[in-house]
Amino acid sequence: LAYVIYTSGSTGNPKGVAVPHSNLGYYFACIEDLYKGVDHIVQPFLASHSFDISIFQLFAPLFLGGVVIVVTKEEMQDLGNLVEVMKECTVIDSVPSLLQMALSHMEKHDRTGEFGHVKEVFVGGELVPDALLRQLGKAFPNANITISYGPTEATIFCLQQLYRPGSIGMEAKGSVIGPPINGSQAYILNDAGLPLPVGMTGEICIGGFGVAQGYLNRPELTAQKFVLTDPVIARFNNGVRERIYRSGDLGRWLPDGTVEFMGRKDDQVKVRGFRVELGEIENTICNHPGVEAVAVNAVTGKQGEKELAAYLTGPMPLNAKDIRAYLKNILPAHMIPEHFVQLGSLPLTPNGKVDRKRLPAPEGLALSTGNAYMAPRNGVEEKLVPIWEEVLHRDKIGVKDNFFDLGGNSLKIIRMVESVNQAFGKNLSVVMGFKYPNIAELAEFLLSEEQHGENEVSDADMETDINTVDETLQILNQE
């Protein structure tokens, strides 16, 4: 084995994907062509080492004689610093959510014309919005824009859709994830494991060099997800039944030989680049003593990003603050829902299963934060309230309300701190957003800062908050 990487599991137990060295050897041999148009490779290392895309970001440039810029936690948290790092690079690889934030910063500060030197931009890990695809084409006018797709079980990525400079038109779709890369194979199969014709939706299954050994110490699950192709398919492969991975993703062949991503078969979703099993979150919330039943859904936020919403039933009124505190000790930050809604009962299908399509939108139904409303009491608080309301898309935010209890997450706190810096002429780090999570505390810090100096924070506080930021900002999982 080269590594074992754990991904979310529907039963609450993460599953370890076992990838051998031979897969990586084939993988790097196949992707060398991606860099042929780059004379001097400089690429940022943005991903957490606990995700397999870090293997690509770190080793691909070095194998080809290039340079890797290791991006620090602080640079990841400050969009200005992140953009400065990107300006030094000729190759960029990231997830859509982070690229969207970087592009917004570039546009806000009139810096979109500074990236003509970038030759390759890779984006993947979650669905690429069509509008973002067109933005990337404009922001990086001389770069190939490549959409990458691939689960951990298929070794980093296995399909890619390439757009040459100037070729991204209004008809370009971010859901098109491309043909297989050299050495990889894609199948679109029905429930019986038989291939489907062009235009029909089925399960995306991956064959070729990248298929992992299976799940560590999980033989039954391995047998379920790693299977041999049907004998009908084998007839087109000299009778050999290939071992393939059933991804659970839905897709269809397009007439030009590319694959279009069409969603999921199960309740697995991608949130800020993380692959999440909704069942794992539901099982954890159900253990809360005040919760009788729960359903977790992925909803689309105001910025077009995926967010998690938990719908709860219970005999007594619940509040988001208590549930979030309970989950914080069990789940990683990216698996804690942004929205909590209490219902009298969960909507059910005729066969008794939760009908996710009938779950209401969370806007306007969110649980109380557990704090009584307190209006702004001074000019600084009055200036901060509309910033929070705009970022969180909520009305009547009290100065004692917690940013995360209101649906905040790592991406939103970066937007909030940037807006605060712009409004107050400051240069606060994102750590300050975690350190002062309500308006009253943040306003008090801003007022005291004017009297006692800039951005003072102890080493101990910095380490504590950096650990929280590090967990929530690992949004670069391009599985």
XYZ file of C-alpha atoms in Angstrom:
479
model
C 0.000 0.000 0.000
C 1.003 3.596 -0.653
C -1.653 4.993 1.700
C -5.036 4.483 3.329
C -7.415 7.446 3.207
C -10.636 7.424 5.210
C -13.891 8.679 3.726
C -17.274 9.171 5.341
C -19.433 6.083 5.973
C -23.248 5.887 6.034
C -23.251 3.782 9.230
C -21.188 6.322 11.152
C -17.915 4.437 10.659
C -15.500 5.983 8.134
C -14.076 3.510 5.625
C -10.389 3.309 4.719
C -9.576 3.239 0.988
C -6.438 1.160 0.351
C -4.360 2.419 -2.611
C -1.174 0.593 -3.727
C 2.028 2.101 -5.117
C 1.380 0.579 -8.547
C -1.704 2.778 -8.959
C 0.350 5.896 -8.297
C 3.026 4.827 -10.772
C 0.463 4.478 -13.546
C -1.278 7.680 -12.470
C 1.788 9.921 -12.693
C 2.806 8.357 -15.993
C -0.640 9.213 -17.400
C -0.827 12.839 -16.226
C 2.587 13.990 -17.453
C 0.935 15.309 -20.621
C -1.104 17.764 -18.528
C 1.974 19.957 -18.028
C 3.414 19.907 -21.543
C 2.393 23.498 -22.256
C 4.043 24.850 -19.087
C 7.692 25.886 -19.416
C 8.197 26.662 -15.727
C 5.905 24.761 -13.351
C 4.999 26.581 -10.133
C 1.994 25.132 -8.295
C 0.503 25.845 -4.852
C 0.145 23.041 -2.304
C -3.282 23.826 -0.859
C -4.797 20.493 0.131
C -4.683 18.708 3.458
C -2.315 15.738 3.338
C -5.200 13.565 4.568
C -6.832 13.815 1.122
C -5.490 12.174 -1.983
C -5.460 15.314 -4.128
C -2.494 16.381 -1.991
C -0.502 13.612 -3.717
C -1.170 15.310 -7.058
C -0.482 18.840 -5.818
C 2.784 17.917 -4.115
C 4.407 15.282 -6.314
C 3.267 16.004 -9.882
C 5.169 19.317 -10.146
C 8.266 17.915 -8.410
C 8.446 14.831 -10.642
C 8.518 17.169 -13.637
C 11.208 19.489 -12.279
C 8.802 22.171 -11.100
C 8.308 24.147 -7.896
C 5.679 23.667 -5.200
C 4.673 26.587 -2.977
C 3.446 25.261 0.367
C 0.594 27.538 1.428
C 0.452 28.175 5.169
C -2.723 28.075 7.216
C -2.609 31.833 7.617
C -2.334 32.359 3.844
C -5.292 30.020 3.304
C -7.370 32.123 5.675
C -6.558 35.489 4.090
C -7.897 35.856 0.560
C -5.458 38.671 -0.168
C -2.498 36.460 0.723
C -3.973 33.518 -1.168
C -4.345 35.609 -4.313
C -0.734 36.780 -3.903
C 0.392 33.151 -3.798
C -1.684 32.344 -6.888
C -0.037 35.254 -8.679
C 3.315 33.476 -8.336
C 1.970 30.248 -9.863
C 1.733 28.984 -13.424
C -0.484 26.023 -12.456
C -3.424 26.151 -10.009
C -5.513 23.273 -8.642
C -8.447 23.854 -6.299
C -12.096 23.156 -5.563
C -14.834 25.429 -6.981
C -15.739 26.989 -3.622
C -12.227 28.309 -2.935
C -11.697 29.449 -6.528
C -15.022 31.295 -6.393
C -13.903 33.185 -3.298
C -10.517 33.993 -4.844
C -12.190 35.251 -8.024
C -14.615 37.408 -6.030
C -11.642 38.936 -4.214
C -9.859 39.568 -7.536
C -12.925 41.255 -8.991
C -13.580 43.330 -5.866
C -9.982 44.607 -5.870
C -9.707 44.932 -9.672
C -7.010 42.257 -9.975
C -8.479 39.974 -12.647
C -5.983 41.184 -15.256
C -2.933 39.956 -13.315
C -3.110 36.255 -14.164
C -2.298 36.007 -17.844
C 0.837 34.003 -16.976
C -1.159 31.053 -15.566
C -1.105 28.147 -18.039
C -3.146 25.415 -16.326
C -6.118 25.576 -13.943
C -7.558 22.343 -12.517
C -10.916 22.447 -10.747
C -12.893 19.582 -9.242
C -13.944 17.818 -6.082
C -17.515 19.063 -6.395
C -19.889 20.210 -9.124
C -18.502 23.203 -11.032
C -21.193 25.874 -11.565
C -21.543 26.954 -15.197
C -21.075 30.602 -14.231
C -17.824 29.806 -12.402
C -16.525 27.944 -15.446
C -17.021 31.067 -17.560
C -15.448 33.244 -14.839
C -12.369 31.024 -14.830
C -12.057 31.391 -18.584
C -12.026 35.185 -18.243
C -9.788 35.381 -15.148
C -7.175 33.031 -16.652
C -7.364 33.914 -20.369
C -4.213 32.000 -21.382
C -4.804 28.863 -19.310
C -6.250 25.489 -20.086
C -9.223 25.024 -17.750
C -9.621 21.366 -16.765
C -12.522 19.885 -14.805
C -11.269 16.823 -12.890
C -13.379 13.979 -11.539
C -12.412 10.968 -9.479
C -13.244 9.300 -6.157
C -10.496 8.242 -3.769
C -11.305 4.648 -4.739
C -10.122 5.409 -8.302
C -6.807 7.075 -7.323
C -7.055 10.877 -7.294
C -8.863 11.544 -10.601
C -9.788 9.452 -13.606
C -11.880 11.668 -15.919
C -11.052 15.159 -17.167
C -12.784 17.713 -19.362
C -10.337 20.132 -21.004
C -11.146 23.637 -22.257
C -8.481 25.399 -24.293
C -7.986 29.180 -23.861
C -10.916 31.077 -25.339
C -13.058 27.955 -25.862
C -15.464 28.365 -22.929
C -18.712 29.658 -24.378
C -22.163 30.207 -22.907
C -23.040 26.601 -23.740
C -20.182 25.153 -21.643
C -21.439 23.064 -18.718
C -19.557 22.468 -15.505
C -21.376 19.147 -15.086
C -19.436 17.676 -18.025
C -16.564 15.803 -16.387
C -14.938 14.597 -19.584
C -13.629 11.377 -21.049
C -11.391 8.984 -19.068
C -7.716 9.865 -18.823
C -5.209 7.492 -20.429
C -5.149 4.155 -18.632
C -8.545 4.671 -17.030
C -11.929 3.359 -18.152
C -15.459 4.632 -17.526
C -18.717 2.688 -17.736
C -22.296 3.919 -17.473
C -24.232 0.905 -16.200
C -27.826 0.144 -15.249
C -28.847 -1.630 -12.041
C -28.183 -4.993 -13.692
C -24.596 -3.983 -14.505
C -25.196 -3.666 -18.240
C -23.946 -0.730 -20.345
C -26.355 2.035 -21.280
C -26.457 3.881 -24.615
C -25.672 7.542 -25.183
C -28.036 9.877 -23.357
C -29.363 7.409 -20.762
C -28.534 7.965 -17.091
C -26.881 5.217 -15.065
C -24.173 4.628 -12.467
C -20.642 5.821 -13.242
C -18.274 2.879 -12.763
C -14.501 3.176 -13.031
C -12.037 0.624 -14.350
C -8.396 0.682 -15.360
C -5.178 1.354 -13.469
C -6.640 3.479 -10.682
C -9.051 1.038 -9.025
C -8.040 0.668 -5.369
C -7.499 -2.635 -3.564
C -10.682 -2.066 -1.577
C -11.641 -0.941 1.925
C -9.228 -1.813 4.720
C -10.607 -4.669 6.864
C -14.056 -4.297 5.248
C -14.357 -7.375 2.979
C -18.163 -7.245 2.650
C -18.189 -3.585 1.666
C -15.284 -4.174 -0.702
C -17.179 -6.993 -2.398
C -20.218 -4.731 -2.746
C -18.429 -1.755 -4.316
C -15.527 -3.380 -6.202
C -16.991 -5.837 -8.702
C -16.225 -7.587 -11.989
C -17.821 -6.354 -15.192
C -20.728 -8.335 -16.596
C -19.867 -11.126 -19.083
C -21.685 -9.104 -21.741
C -19.105 -6.311 -21.351
C -16.262 -8.844 -21.192
C -17.067 -9.938 -24.747
C -15.709 -6.596 -25.927
C -12.516 -7.100 -23.861
C -11.306 -10.484 -25.142
C -13.502 -12.216 -22.610
C -11.749 -10.624 -19.621
C -14.015 -9.403 -16.822
C -12.452 -6.178 -15.542
C -12.526 -5.234 -11.859
C -14.373 -1.923 -11.527
C -15.449 0.455 -8.764
C -19.136 1.346 -8.457
C -18.994 5.051 -7.594
C -22.649 5.632 -6.721
C -22.507 8.725 -8.951
C -25.001 9.057 -11.775
C -23.947 10.097 -15.241
C -24.612 9.719 -18.927
C -22.563 9.510 -22.102
C -22.800 12.514 -24.403
C -22.500 12.089 -28.198
C -18.924 13.452 -28.203
C -17.679 10.686 -25.872
C -17.661 12.745 -22.692
C -19.510 11.977 -19.454
C -21.982 14.344 -17.810
C -22.393 14.109 -14.029
C -26.078 13.783 -13.080
C -26.054 13.479 -9.264
C -25.967 10.647 -6.736
C -27.788 7.324 -6.370
C -27.658 7.471 -2.565
C -27.552 10.139 0.130
C -23.875 10.935 -0.290
C -23.098 14.561 -1.132
C -20.106 16.819 -1.673
C -19.961 19.844 0.650
C -17.094 22.326 0.228
C -15.076 19.572 -1.417
C -15.697 16.972 1.317
C -17.460 13.725 0.506
C -20.130 13.314 3.184
C -22.584 10.514 3.956
C -25.788 12.105 5.231
C -26.557 8.906 7.135
C -23.442 9.340 9.279
C -24.606 12.796 10.370
C -28.169 11.565 10.967
C -26.978 8.664 13.135
C -24.898 11.042 15.253
C -27.674 13.619 15.741
C -30.141 10.862 16.653
C -28.025 10.104 19.728
C -28.798 13.570 21.131
C -31.187 13.010 24.072
C -33.674 15.625 22.881
C -33.999 14.326 19.306
C -36.489 11.651 18.265
C -35.975 11.605 14.487
C -33.747 13.447 12.034
C -33.189 13.868 8.315
C -30.225 15.729 6.864
C -30.398 17.252 3.410
C -28.002 19.165 1.178
C -29.433 22.538 0.145
C -28.121 25.242 -2.150
C -27.023 28.431 -0.407
C -27.438 31.985 -1.672
C -23.942 31.910 -3.198
C -24.711 28.652 -5.020
C -22.664 26.508 -2.611
C -23.916 23.300 -1.000
C -24.884 23.509 2.679
C -26.216 20.950 5.144
C -29.642 21.333 6.737
C -30.807 19.075 9.594
C -34.549 18.567 10.164
C -35.345 17.374 13.687
C -38.314 16.169 15.698
C -38.454 16.007 19.477
C -40.854 16.334 22.420
C -39.371 19.631 23.607
C -38.206 22.790 21.805
C -34.593 22.503 20.655
C -32.016 25.202 19.985
C -29.134 25.266 17.543
C -26.551 26.258 20.147
C -27.030 23.097 22.238
C -27.116 20.732 19.257
C -24.061 22.309 17.679
C -22.132 22.043 20.973
C -23.078 18.363 21.180
C -21.983 17.624 17.602
C -18.743 19.603 17.898
C -17.325 16.923 20.208
C -18.122 14.097 17.784
C -18.117 15.258 14.150
C -15.534 17.208 12.125
C -16.530 20.798 11.408
C -17.477 20.217 7.755
C -20.108 17.627 8.826
C -21.952 19.923 11.255
C -25.058 21.320 9.498
C -25.317 25.046 8.890
C -29.108 24.937 9.366
C -31.263 23.247 12.029
C -35.051 23.102 11.609
C -37.489 21.508 14.089
C -40.602 19.922 12.569
C -43.647 18.279 14.104
C -42.917 15.194 12.009
C -40.737 14.258 9.042
C -42.500 13.894 5.674
C -42.637 10.259 4.565
C -43.037 8.452 1.263
C -45.844 5.847 0.873
C -43.367 3.093 1.833
C -42.459 4.862 5.071
C -39.084 6.365 4.138
C -38.200 10.026 4.677
C -39.316 12.029 1.652
C -36.369 14.404 1.247
C -38.046 16.229 -1.641
C -40.780 17.441 0.706
C -38.423 18.829 3.359
C -38.932 22.617 3.415
C -36.240 25.162 2.598
C -34.524 26.129 5.879
C -34.757 29.905 5.329
C -37.004 31.461 7.937
C -37.448 28.157 9.822
C -34.094 27.904 11.588
C -34.005 26.964 15.257
C -33.416 29.626 17.859
C -29.785 30.233 18.722
C -30.706 30.027 22.392
C -29.906 33.697 22.944
C -32.413 36.479 23.564
C -32.295 39.147 20.842
C -30.073 42.096 21.726
C -30.018 45.143 19.463
C -26.786 46.978 18.573
C -25.704 49.396 21.287
C -23.026 51.493 19.582
C -21.824 52.601 16.182
C -19.421 49.691 15.669
C -22.130 47.108 16.385
C -24.545 48.965 14.105
C -21.955 48.766 11.333
C -21.294 45.055 11.898
C -24.937 43.895 11.921
C -25.646 44.499 8.190
C -22.341 42.809 7.286
C -23.374 39.674 9.179
C -26.904 39.822 7.753
C -25.541 40.001 4.205
C -23.046 37.158 4.657
C -25.450 34.884 6.552
C -28.587 35.902 4.610
C -30.572 36.407 7.820
C -32.565 39.276 9.274
C -32.542 40.764 12.760
C -29.272 39.310 13.986
C -28.614 40.102 17.629
C -25.210 41.185 18.867
C -25.000 38.111 21.151
C -25.859 35.566 18.419
C -23.079 33.143 17.538
C -21.888 33.283 13.913
C -21.885 29.491 13.542
C -25.237 28.983 15.274
C -26.674 31.248 12.571
C -25.417 28.984 9.778
C -21.872 30.267 9.433
C -19.084 28.076 8.113
C -15.435 28.415 7.120
C -16.198 29.997 3.753
C -18.682 32.474 5.189
C -16.338 33.566 7.964
C -13.677 34.399 5.367
C -16.237 36.556 3.513
C -17.300 38.186 6.781
C -13.754 39.085 7.883
C -12.932 40.464 4.447
C -16.061 42.672 4.547
C -15.166 43.856 8.063
C -11.643 44.736 6.935
C -13.032 46.707 4.020
C -15.630 48.515 6.135
C -13.267 49.427 8.998
C -9.988 49.776 7.086
C -8.449 46.918 9.072
C -6.293 43.908 8.285
C -7.779 41.327 10.643
C -6.954 37.652 10.175
C -9.666 35.007 9.934
C -8.535 33.764 13.358
C -10.204 36.857 14.831
C -13.530 35.696 13.387
C -13.204 32.411 15.262
C -11.911 34.091 18.409
C -14.799 36.602 18.543
C -17.827 34.677 17.158
C -20.507 37.249 18.004
C -20.937 40.890 17.115
C -20.616 42.166 20.684
C -17.230 40.512 21.200
C -15.950 41.471 17.750
C -17.039 45.092 18.254
C -15.354 45.196 21.659
C -12.139 43.903 20.083
C -12.300 46.495 17.297
C -12.820 49.286 19.831
C -10.008 48.093 22.117
C -7.692 47.578 19.127
C -7.881 51.285 18.344
C -6.587 51.973 21.847
C -4.088 49.142 22.396
C -2.648 48.125 19.013
C -3.214 45.988 15.976
C -4.366 42.355 15.927
C -3.041 41.324 19.353
C -3.574 37.620 20.120
C -1.595 35.225 22.304
C 0.321 32.245 20.920
C -1.932 29.898 22.889
C -5.087 31.484 21.491
C -3.616 31.427 17.999
C -2.818 27.702 18.223
C -6.290 26.833 19.532
C -8.092 28.781 16.836
C -5.730 27.702 14.068
C -6.607 24.085 14.840
C -10.298 24.919 14.387
C -9.616 26.861 11.216
C -7.400 24.099 9.871
C -10.177 21.551 10.207
C -12.867 23.692 8.655
C -10.691 25.085 5.889
C -9.592 21.726 4.494
C -11.976 22.276 1.597
C -9.586 21.036 -1.022
C -10.602 17.390 -1.069
C -10.824 16.670 -4.795
C -11.829 13.066 -4.363
